[in-house]
PDB file of C-alpha atoms in Angstrom:
ATOM      1  CA  ALA A  13     -13.949  12.648  -4.186  1.00 79.00           C
ATOM      2  CA  GLN A  14     -11.849  11.085  -1.126  1.00 86.00           C
ATOM      3  CA  SER A  15      -8.036  11.177  -2.543  1.00 92.00           C
ATOM      4  CA  VAL A  16      -4.024  12.222  -1.141  1.00 96.00           C
ATOM      5  CA  THR A  17      -1.978  14.224  -2.873  1.00 97.00           C
ATOM      6  CA  GLN A  18       1.652  14.043  -1.738  1.00 98.00           C
ATOM      7  CA  PRO A  19       2.918  17.668  -4.651  1.00 97.00           C
ATOM      8  CA  ASP A  20       6.410  16.132  -4.278  1.00 96.00           C
ATOM      9  CA  ILE A  21       7.624  13.154  -6.169  1.00 96.00           C
ATOM     10  CA  HIS A  22      11.215  12.753  -5.225  1.00 96.00           C
ATOM     11  CA  ILE A  23      12.743  14.693  -2.337  1.00 97.00           C
ATOM     12  CA  THR A  24      16.716  14.399  -1.864  1.00 97.00           C
ATOM     13  CA  VAL A  25      18.202  15.273   1.404  1.00 97.00           C
ATOM     14  CA  SER A  26      21.489  15.121   3.411  1.00 97.00           C
ATOM     15  CA  GLU A  27      22.501  12.194   5.366  1.00 97.00           C
ATOM     16  CA  GLY A  28      21.551  14.184   9.309  1.00 97.00           C
ATOM     17  CA  ALA A  29      19.911  16.917   7.354  1.00 98.00           C
ATOM     18  CA  SER A  30      16.274  16.514   8.735  1.00 97.00           C
ATOM     19  CA  LEU A  31      12.904  15.921   6.809  1.00 97.00           C
ATOM     20  CA  GLU A  32       9.743  16.169   5.880  1.00 98.00           C
ATOM     21  CA  LEU A  33       6.929  15.279   3.098  1.00 98.00           C
ATOM     22  CA  ARG A  34       3.707  16.612   2.904  1.00 98.00           C
ATOM     23  CA  CYS A  35       0.317  15.439   2.437  1.00 98.00           C
ATOM     24  CA  ASN A  36      -3.403  16.138   2.108  1.00 97.00           C
ATOM     25  CA  TYR A  37      -6.259  14.011   1.509  1.00 95.00           C
ATOM     26  CA  SER A  38     -10.069  14.697   0.461  1.00 93.00           C
ATOM     27  CA  TYR A  39     -12.437  13.339   2.496  1.00 89.00           C
ATOM     28  CA  GLY A  40     -15.857  13.610   3.531  1.00 81.00           C
ATOM     29  CA  ALA A  41     -14.893  13.619   7.215  1.00 82.00           C
ATOM     30  CA  THR A  42     -11.522  12.800   9.687  1.00 82.00           C
ATOM     31  CA  PRO A  43     -10.731  10.126   7.603  1.00 88.00           C
ATOM     32  CA  TYR A  44      -8.234   7.208   9.896  1.00 90.00           C
ATOM     33  CA  LEU A  45      -4.121   8.521   8.711  1.00 93.00           C
ATOM     34  CA  PHE A  46      -0.858   6.265   7.796  1.00 94.00           C
ATOM     35  CA  TRP A  47       2.179   6.083   6.581  1.00 97.00           C
ATOM     36  CA  TYR A  48       3.914   3.234   4.534  1.00 96.00           C
ATOM     37  CA  VAL A  49       8.058   2.501   4.124  1.00 96.00           C
ATOM     38  CA  GLN A  50       9.017   1.402   0.963  1.00 94.00           C
ATOM     39  CA  SER A  51      11.736   0.432   0.109  1.00 90.00           C
ATOM     40  CA  PRO A  52      13.266  -1.665  -3.340  1.00 81.00           C
ATOM     41  CA  GLY A  53      12.058  -5.625  -3.076  1.00 74.00           C
ATOM     42  CA  GLN A  54      10.849  -5.207   0.396  1.00 80.00           C
ATOM     43  CA  GLY A  55       6.594  -4.925   1.465  1.00 83.00           C
ATOM     44  CA  LEU A  56       4.837  -1.933   2.358  1.00 91.00           C
ATOM     45  CA  GLN A  57       5.933  -0.774   5.453  1.00 93.00           C
ATOM     46  CA  LEU A  58       3.819   0.818   8.471  1.00 93.00           C
ATOM     47  CA  LEU A  59       5.855   3.784   9.668  1.00 96.00           C
ATOM     48  CA  LEU A  60       2.825   4.916  12.370  1.00 95.00           C
ATOM     49  CA  LYS A  61      -1.263   6.048  12.077  1.00 92.00           C
ATOM     50  CA  TYR A  62      -3.020   8.384  13.457  1.00 93.00           C
ATOM     51  CA  PHE A  63      -6.888   7.174  14.794  1.00 87.00           C
ATOM     52  CA  SER A  64      -7.066  10.285  16.955  1.00 86.00           C
ATOM     53  CA  GLY A  65      -5.959  11.940  19.865  1.00 89.00           C
ATOM     54  CA  ASP A  66      -2.573  13.853  20.366  1.00 91.00           C
ATOM     55  CA  THR A  67      -2.231  15.373  15.986  1.00 93.00           C
ATOM     56  CA  LEU A  68       2.011  14.313  16.923  1.00 96.00           C
ATOM     57  CA  VAL A  69       2.759  10.569  16.304  1.00 96.00           C
ATOM     58  CA  GLN A  70       5.705   8.690  16.957  1.00 97.00           C
ATOM     59  CA  GLY A  71       6.308   6.150  14.394  1.00 96.00           C
ATOM     60  CA  ILE A  72       9.590   3.412  14.158  1.00 95.00           C
ATOM     61  CA  LYS A  73      12.934   4.026  12.564  1.00 94.00           C
ATOM     62  CA  GLY A  74      12.367   7.764  14.200  1.00 96.00           C
ATOM     63  CA  PHE A  75      10.071   9.378  12.405  1.00 97.00           C
ATOM     64  CA  GLU A  76       7.097  11.523  13.198  1.00 98.00           C
ATOM     65  CA  ALA A  77       3.947  12.665  11.710  1.00 98.00           C
ATOM     66  CA  GLU A  78       1.421  15.629  12.700  1.00 97.00           C
ATOM     67  CA  PHE A  79      -1.724  15.297  11.715  1.00 96.00           C
ATOM     68  CA  LYS A  80      -3.550  19.174  11.523  1.00 95.00           C
ATOM     69  CA  ARG A  81      -6.683  19.034  11.063  1.00 93.00           C
ATOM     70  CA  SER A  82      -7.325  22.951   9.193  1.00 93.00           C
ATOM     71  CA  GLN A  83      -4.768  22.671   6.934  1.00 95.00           C
ATOM     72  CA  SER A  84      -6.826  18.626   5.481  1.00 94.00           C
ATOM     73  CA  SER A  85      -2.414  17.124   6.149  1.00 96.00           C
ATOM     74  CA  PHE A  86      -0.671  15.239   7.488  1.00 97.00           C
ATOM     75  CA  ASN A  87       2.932  15.709   7.107  1.00 98.00           C
ATOM     76  CA  LEU A  88       5.608  13.109   7.874  1.00 98.00           C
ATOM     77  CA  ARG A  89       9.647  14.391   9.460  1.00 98.00           C
ATOM     78  CA  LYS A  90      12.100  12.747  10.835  1.00 98.00           C
ATOM     79  CA  PRO A  91      15.002  15.251  12.694  1.00 97.00           C
ATOM     80  CA  SER A  92      18.242  13.490  11.270  1.00 97.00           C
ATOM     81  CA  VAL A  93      18.430  11.759   7.889  1.00 97.00           C
ATOM     82  CA  HIS A  94      19.796   8.462   7.542  1.00 96.00           C
ATOM     83  CA  TRP A  95      21.231   6.741   4.125  1.00 95.00           C
ATOM     84  CA  SER A  96      19.020   3.729   5.007  1.00 94.00           C
ATOM     85  CA  ASP A  97      15.119   5.719   5.103  1.00 96.00           C
ATOM     86  CA  ALA A  98      16.354   6.465   0.620  1.00 96.00           C
ATOM     87  CA  ALA A  99      12.613   4.547  -0.205  1.00 96.00           C
ATOM     88  CA  GLU A 100       9.039   5.140  -1.687  1.00 96.00           C
ATOM     89  CA  TYR A 101       7.492   6.579   0.628  1.00 98.00           C
ATOM     90  CA  PHE A 102       3.225   6.774   1.002  1.00 97.00           C
ATOM     91  CA  CYS A 103       0.619   8.897   2.584  1.00 97.00           C
ATOM     92  CA  ALA A 104      -2.842   6.348   2.518  1.00 94.00           C
ATOM     93  CA  VAL A 105      -5.450   6.810   4.314  1.00 92.00           C
ATOM     94  CA  GLY A 106      -8.671   5.175   5.694  1.00 86.00           C
ATOM     95  CA  PRO A 107     -12.345   4.940   6.337  1.00 80.00           C
ATOM     96  CA  PRO A 108     -13.066   6.849   9.475  1.00 76.00           C
ATOM     97  CA  SER A 109     -15.718   4.157  10.227  1.00 70.00           C
ATOM     98  CA  GLY A 110     -12.735   0.832  10.403  1.00 61.00           C
ATOM     99  CA  GLY A 111     -13.104  -0.454   7.435  1.00 65.00           C
ATOM    100  CA  PHE A 112     -10.607  -1.931   5.003  1.00 74.00           C
ATOM    101  CA  LYS A 113     -10.289   0.293   1.866  1.00 81.00           C
ATOM    102  CA  THR A 114      -6.782   2.003   2.163  1.00 87.00           C
ATOM    103  CA  ILE A 115      -6.716   4.778  -0.409  1.00 91.00           C
ATOM    104  CA  PHE A 116      -3.046   5.378  -1.293  1.00 94.00           C
ATOM    105  CA  GLY A 117      -0.929   9.087  -1.579  1.00 96.00           C
ATOM    106  CA  ALA A 118       1.575   8.581  -5.548  1.00 96.00           C
ATOM    107  CA  GLY A 119       4.322   8.087  -3.083  1.00 97.00           C
ATOM    108  CA  THR A 120       7.516  10.111  -2.447  1.00 98.00           C
ATOM    109  CA  ARG A 121      10.501   9.531  -3.677  1.00 97.00           C
ATOM    110  CA  LEU A 122      13.748  10.109  -0.901  1.00 97.00           C
ATOM    111  CA  PHE A 123      17.068   9.692  -2.203  1.00 97.00           C
ATOM    112  CA  VAL A 124      20.054  10.929   0.549  1.00 97.00           C
ATOM    113  CA  LYS A 125      22.713  11.919  -0.362  1.00 96.00           C
ATOM    114  CA  ALA A 126      26.145  11.838   1.881  1.00 90.00           C
TER     115      ALA A 126
ATOM    116  CA  GLY B   9       7.477 -16.028  11.689  1.00 54.00           C
ATOM    117  CA  ALA B  10       7.518 -15.863   8.444  1.00 82.00           C
ATOM    118  CA  GLY B  11       5.547 -12.803   6.599  1.00 92.00           C
ATOM    119  CA  VAL B  12       3.858 -12.218   3.392  1.00 95.00           C
ATOM    120  CA  SER B  13       5.189 -14.188   0.491  1.00 95.00           C
ATOM    121  CA  GLN B  14       4.476 -14.161  -2.887  1.00 96.00           C
ATOM    122  CA  THR B  15       4.703 -15.864  -5.730  1.00 97.00           C
ATOM    123  CA  PRO B  16       5.761 -15.035  -8.553  1.00 97.00           C
ATOM    124  CA  SER B  17       8.214 -12.969  -6.936  1.00 95.00           C
ATOM    125  CA  ASN B  18       8.450 -12.309 -11.499  1.00 97.00           C
ATOM    126  CA  LYS B  19       6.073 -12.786 -13.831  1.00 97.00           C
ATOM    127  CA  VAL B  20       6.222 -12.091 -18.249  1.00 98.00           C
ATOM    128  CA  THR B  21       2.865 -13.601 -19.723  1.00 97.00           C
ATOM    129  CA  GLU B  22       2.232 -12.470 -23.365  1.00 97.00           C
ATOM    130  CA  LYS B  23      -1.536 -10.645 -24.846  1.00 97.00           C
ATOM    131  CA  GLY B  24      -4.180 -13.002 -24.064  1.00 97.00           C
ATOM    132  CA  LYS B  25      -2.660 -15.309 -21.797  1.00 98.00           C
ATOM    133  CA  TYR B  26      -3.823 -15.996 -18.726  1.00 98.00           C
ATOM    134  CA  VAL B  27      -2.120 -15.750 -14.733  1.00 98.00           C
ATOM    135  CA  GLU B  28      -2.530 -16.697 -11.426  1.00 98.00           C
ATOM    136  CA  LEU B  29      -0.812 -14.544  -9.053  1.00 98.00           C
ATOM    137  CA  ARG B  30       0.126 -16.316  -5.397  1.00 98.00           C
ATOM    138  CA  CYS B  31      -0.473 -15.078  -2.186  1.00 98.00           C
ATOM    139  CA  ASP B  32       0.449 -16.312   1.038  1.00 97.00           C
ATOM    140  CA  PRO B  33      -0.951 -14.369   4.664  1.00 96.00           C
ATOM    141  CA  ILE B  34       0.448 -14.180   7.589  1.00 95.00           C
ATOM    142  CA  SER B  35       0.044 -17.283   9.845  1.00 93.00           C
ATOM    143  CA  GLY B  36      -3.634 -16.813  11.246  1.00 90.00           C
ATOM    144  CA  HIS B  37      -4.153 -13.069   9.298  1.00 92.00           C
ATOM    145  CA  THR B  38      -7.902 -14.115   8.649  1.00 91.00           C
ATOM    146  CA  ALA B  39      -8.487 -11.095   6.455  1.00 91.00           C
ATOM    147  CA  LEU B  40      -6.054 -10.760   3.228  1.00 94.00           C
ATOM    148  CA  TYR B  41      -6.970  -7.533   0.709  1.00 94.00           C
ATOM    149  CA  TRP B  42      -5.094  -7.740  -2.896  1.00 96.00           C
ATOM    150  CA  TYR B  43      -3.297  -4.072  -5.168  1.00 96.00           C
ATOM    151  CA  ARG B  44      -2.535  -3.157  -8.024  1.00 97.00           C
ATOM    152  CA  GLN B  45       0.559  -0.261  -8.400  1.00 95.00           C
ATOM    153  CA  SER B  46       1.282   0.524 -11.649  1.00 95.00           C
ATOM    154  CA  LEU B  47       4.422   2.545 -12.237  1.00 91.00           C
ATOM    155  CA  GLY B  48       4.374   5.810 -10.477  1.00 88.00           C
ATOM    156  CA  GLN B  49       1.615   5.212  -9.260  1.00 92.00           C
ATOM    157  CA  GLY B  50       0.473   4.154  -5.371  1.00 94.00           C
ATOM    158  CA  PRO B  51      -1.421   0.305  -4.442  1.00 95.00           C
ATOM    159  CA  GLU B  52      -4.775   1.202  -5.061  1.00 95.00           C
ATOM    160  CA  PHE B  53      -7.550  -1.398  -3.510  1.00 93.00           C
ATOM    161  CA  LEU B  54      -8.485  -4.923  -5.609  1.00 95.00           C
ATOM    162  CA  ILE B  55     -10.396  -7.105  -2.922  1.00 94.00           C
ATOM    163  CA  TYR B  56     -10.456  -7.924   0.696  1.00 91.00           C
ATOM    164  CA  PHE B  57     -11.735 -11.148   1.820  1.00 92.00           C
ATOM    165  CA  GLN B  58     -12.110 -11.895   5.124  1.00 89.00           C
ATOM    166  CA  GLY B  59     -11.818 -15.675   5.577  1.00 89.00           C
ATOM    167  CA  THR B  60     -12.916 -18.010   2.645  1.00 91.00           C
ATOM    168  CA  GLY B  61     -15.514 -14.549   1.846  1.00 90.00           C
ATOM    169  CA  ALA B  62     -14.639 -11.813  -1.120  1.00 88.00           C
ATOM    170  CA  ALA B  63     -16.360  -8.952   1.442  1.00 85.00           C
ATOM    171  CA  ASP B  64     -16.038  -6.661  -1.096  1.00 87.00           C
ATOM    172  CA  ASP B  65     -14.109  -6.862  -4.643  1.00 91.00           C
ATOM    173  CA  SER B  66     -15.933  -3.788  -5.756  1.00 90.00           C
ATOM    174  CA  GLY B  67     -11.558  -2.700  -6.896  1.00 92.00           C
ATOM    175  CA  LEU B  68     -11.539  -5.969  -9.016  1.00 95.00           C
ATOM    176  CA  PRO B  69     -11.234  -3.802 -12.545  1.00 94.00           C
ATOM    177  CA  ASN B  70     -13.572  -5.898 -15.036  1.00 94.00           C
ATOM    178  CA  ASP B  71     -14.606  -9.517 -15.283  1.00 95.00           C
ATOM    179  CA  ARG B  72     -11.468 -11.079 -16.138  1.00 97.00           C
ATOM    180  CA  PHE B  73      -9.744 -10.664 -12.335  1.00 97.00           C
ATOM    181  CA  PHE B  74     -11.313 -12.534 -10.292  1.00 96.00           C
ATOM    182  CA  ALA B  75      -9.553 -14.283  -6.711  1.00 97.00           C
ATOM    183  CA  VAL B  76      -9.785 -16.755  -4.923  1.00 96.00           C
ATOM    184  CA  ARG B  77      -9.193 -18.286  -1.239  1.00 96.00           C
ATOM    185  CA  PRO B  78     -10.953 -21.498  -0.007  1.00 94.00           C
ATOM    186  CA  GLU B  79      -9.913 -22.132   3.018  1.00 92.00           C
ATOM    187  CA  GLY B  80      -8.972 -19.634   4.172  1.00 90.00           C
ATOM    188  CA  SER B  81      -4.757 -19.180   4.040  1.00 94.00           C
ATOM    189  CA  VAL B  82      -3.885 -18.849   0.331  1.00 97.00           C
ATOM    190  CA  SER B  83      -5.554 -16.663  -2.095  1.00 98.00           C
ATOM    191  CA  THR B  84      -4.715 -16.477  -6.317  1.00 98.00           C
ATOM    192  CA  LEU B  85      -5.728 -13.443  -7.808  1.00 98.00           C
ATOM    193  CA  LYS B  86      -6.695 -14.671 -11.309  1.00 98.00           C
ATOM    194  CA  ILE B  87      -6.301 -13.172 -14.861  1.00 98.00           C
ATOM    195  CA  GLN B  88      -7.594 -14.162 -17.716  1.00 97.00           C
ATOM    196  CA  ARG B  89      -6.454 -13.055 -21.636  1.00 97.00           C
ATOM    197  CA  THR B  90      -3.981 -10.703 -20.378  1.00 98.00           C
ATOM    198  CA  GLU B  91      -4.084  -7.122 -22.013  1.00 97.00           C
ATOM    199  CA  ARG B  92      -0.930  -4.881 -21.360  1.00 96.00           C
ATOM    200  CA  GLY B  93      -2.721  -2.339 -19.042  1.00 96.00           C
ATOM    201  CA  ASP B  94      -3.090  -5.053 -16.762  1.00 97.00           C
ATOM    202  CA  SER B  95       1.763  -4.663 -16.480  1.00 97.00           C
ATOM    203  CA  ALA B  96       2.190  -4.007 -12.687  1.00 97.00           C
ATOM    204  CA  VAL B  97       3.672  -4.943  -9.601  1.00 96.00           C
ATOM    205  CA  TYR B  98       0.668  -6.971  -7.659  1.00 98.00           C
ATOM    206  CA  LEU B  99       0.514  -7.113  -2.883  1.00 96.00           C
ATOM    207  CA  CYS B 100      -0.656  -8.836  -0.878  1.00 96.00           C
ATOM    208  CA  ALA B 101      -1.567  -8.019   2.852  1.00 93.00           C
ATOM    209  CA  SER B 102      -3.327  -9.090   5.597  1.00 92.00           C
ATOM    210  CA  SER B 103      -3.914  -8.542   8.615  1.00 89.00           C
ATOM    211  CA  ALA B 104      -5.183 -10.371  12.213  1.00 86.00           C
ATOM    212  CA  THR B 105      -8.899  -9.772  11.744  1.00 75.00           C
ATOM    213  CA  SER B 106     -10.778  -6.683   8.857  1.00 67.00           C
ATOM    214  CA  GLY B 107     -10.379  -2.647  10.189  1.00 63.00           C
ATOM    215  CA  THR B 108      -7.957  -0.032   8.796  1.00 59.00           C
ATOM    216  CA  TYR B 109      -6.684   0.113  12.293  1.00 67.00           C
ATOM    217  CA  ASN B 110      -5.684  -3.283  11.858  1.00 73.00           C
ATOM    218  CA  GLU B 111      -2.740  -3.111  10.508  1.00 82.00           C
ATOM    219  CA  GLN B 112      -1.962  -5.145   7.075  1.00 87.00           C
ATOM    220  CA  PHE B 113       1.032  -6.734   6.213  1.00 91.00           C
ATOM    221  CA  PHE B 114       2.574  -6.388   2.715  1.00 93.00           C
ATOM    222  CA  GLY B 115       4.164  -9.257   0.901  1.00 94.00           C
ATOM    223  CA  PRO B 116       6.748  -8.056  -1.670  1.00 92.00           C
ATOM    224  CA  GLY B 117       4.792  -8.341  -4.647  1.00 94.00           C
ATOM    225  CA  THR B 118       4.575  -9.424  -8.413  1.00 96.00           C
ATOM    226  CA  ARG B 119       5.227  -7.955 -11.031  1.00 96.00           C
ATOM    227  CA  LEU B 120       3.840  -8.932 -13.444  1.00 98.00           C
ATOM    228  CA  THR B 121       4.321  -8.144 -17.016  1.00 98.00           C
ATOM    229  CA  VAL B 122       2.292  -8.894 -20.515  1.00 97.00           C
ATOM    230  CA  LEU B 123       3.426  -7.907 -23.841  1.00 96.00           C
TER     231      LEU B 123
END
């Protein structure tokens, strides 16, 4: 079955510290991969996406993610977290054929402490 | 330009009632999606429109749920005989064309509470 697992329900990091949010997927083939952020009262916003090519992708707001095929993982990273990064983060996958049915993980809530 | 808007932002209703949730996509976007996000979960696909037609409604949980997009822009998600289990945030998204590689832009959602 197709699924996305985000093992950490919530994570707390200090402002200025580095961040890594984990994402593992189960899919028949290498899917399209996404990270979204959801801030309170805001819609989901796309941070970055991976379709093919370089396995390290850069996104907005200083985020990056690395695709590791052997581990079926697509972890999100940021070298230095800002208080404004506190939000819920969702990993998602889409069919490699370019179809539209995106499957989301349950999310990881990030707390940032001063 | 304006993003995706959804109205109302909050809807409280009683079990058994009928509700309509509205989505205004980004102007010119031909693809429109509805998702449901239950507490502590990620968004779950409900239905996808390409233009006026529902290209895939396989995510609708049962026949109490129905969605329309009569003129290819605004969409309405309709829920009949609401149940407490329908309580969730209903998200709408639009994209310029169909396909996963086309970024979906999400609205802020409508929080539905069924008492």
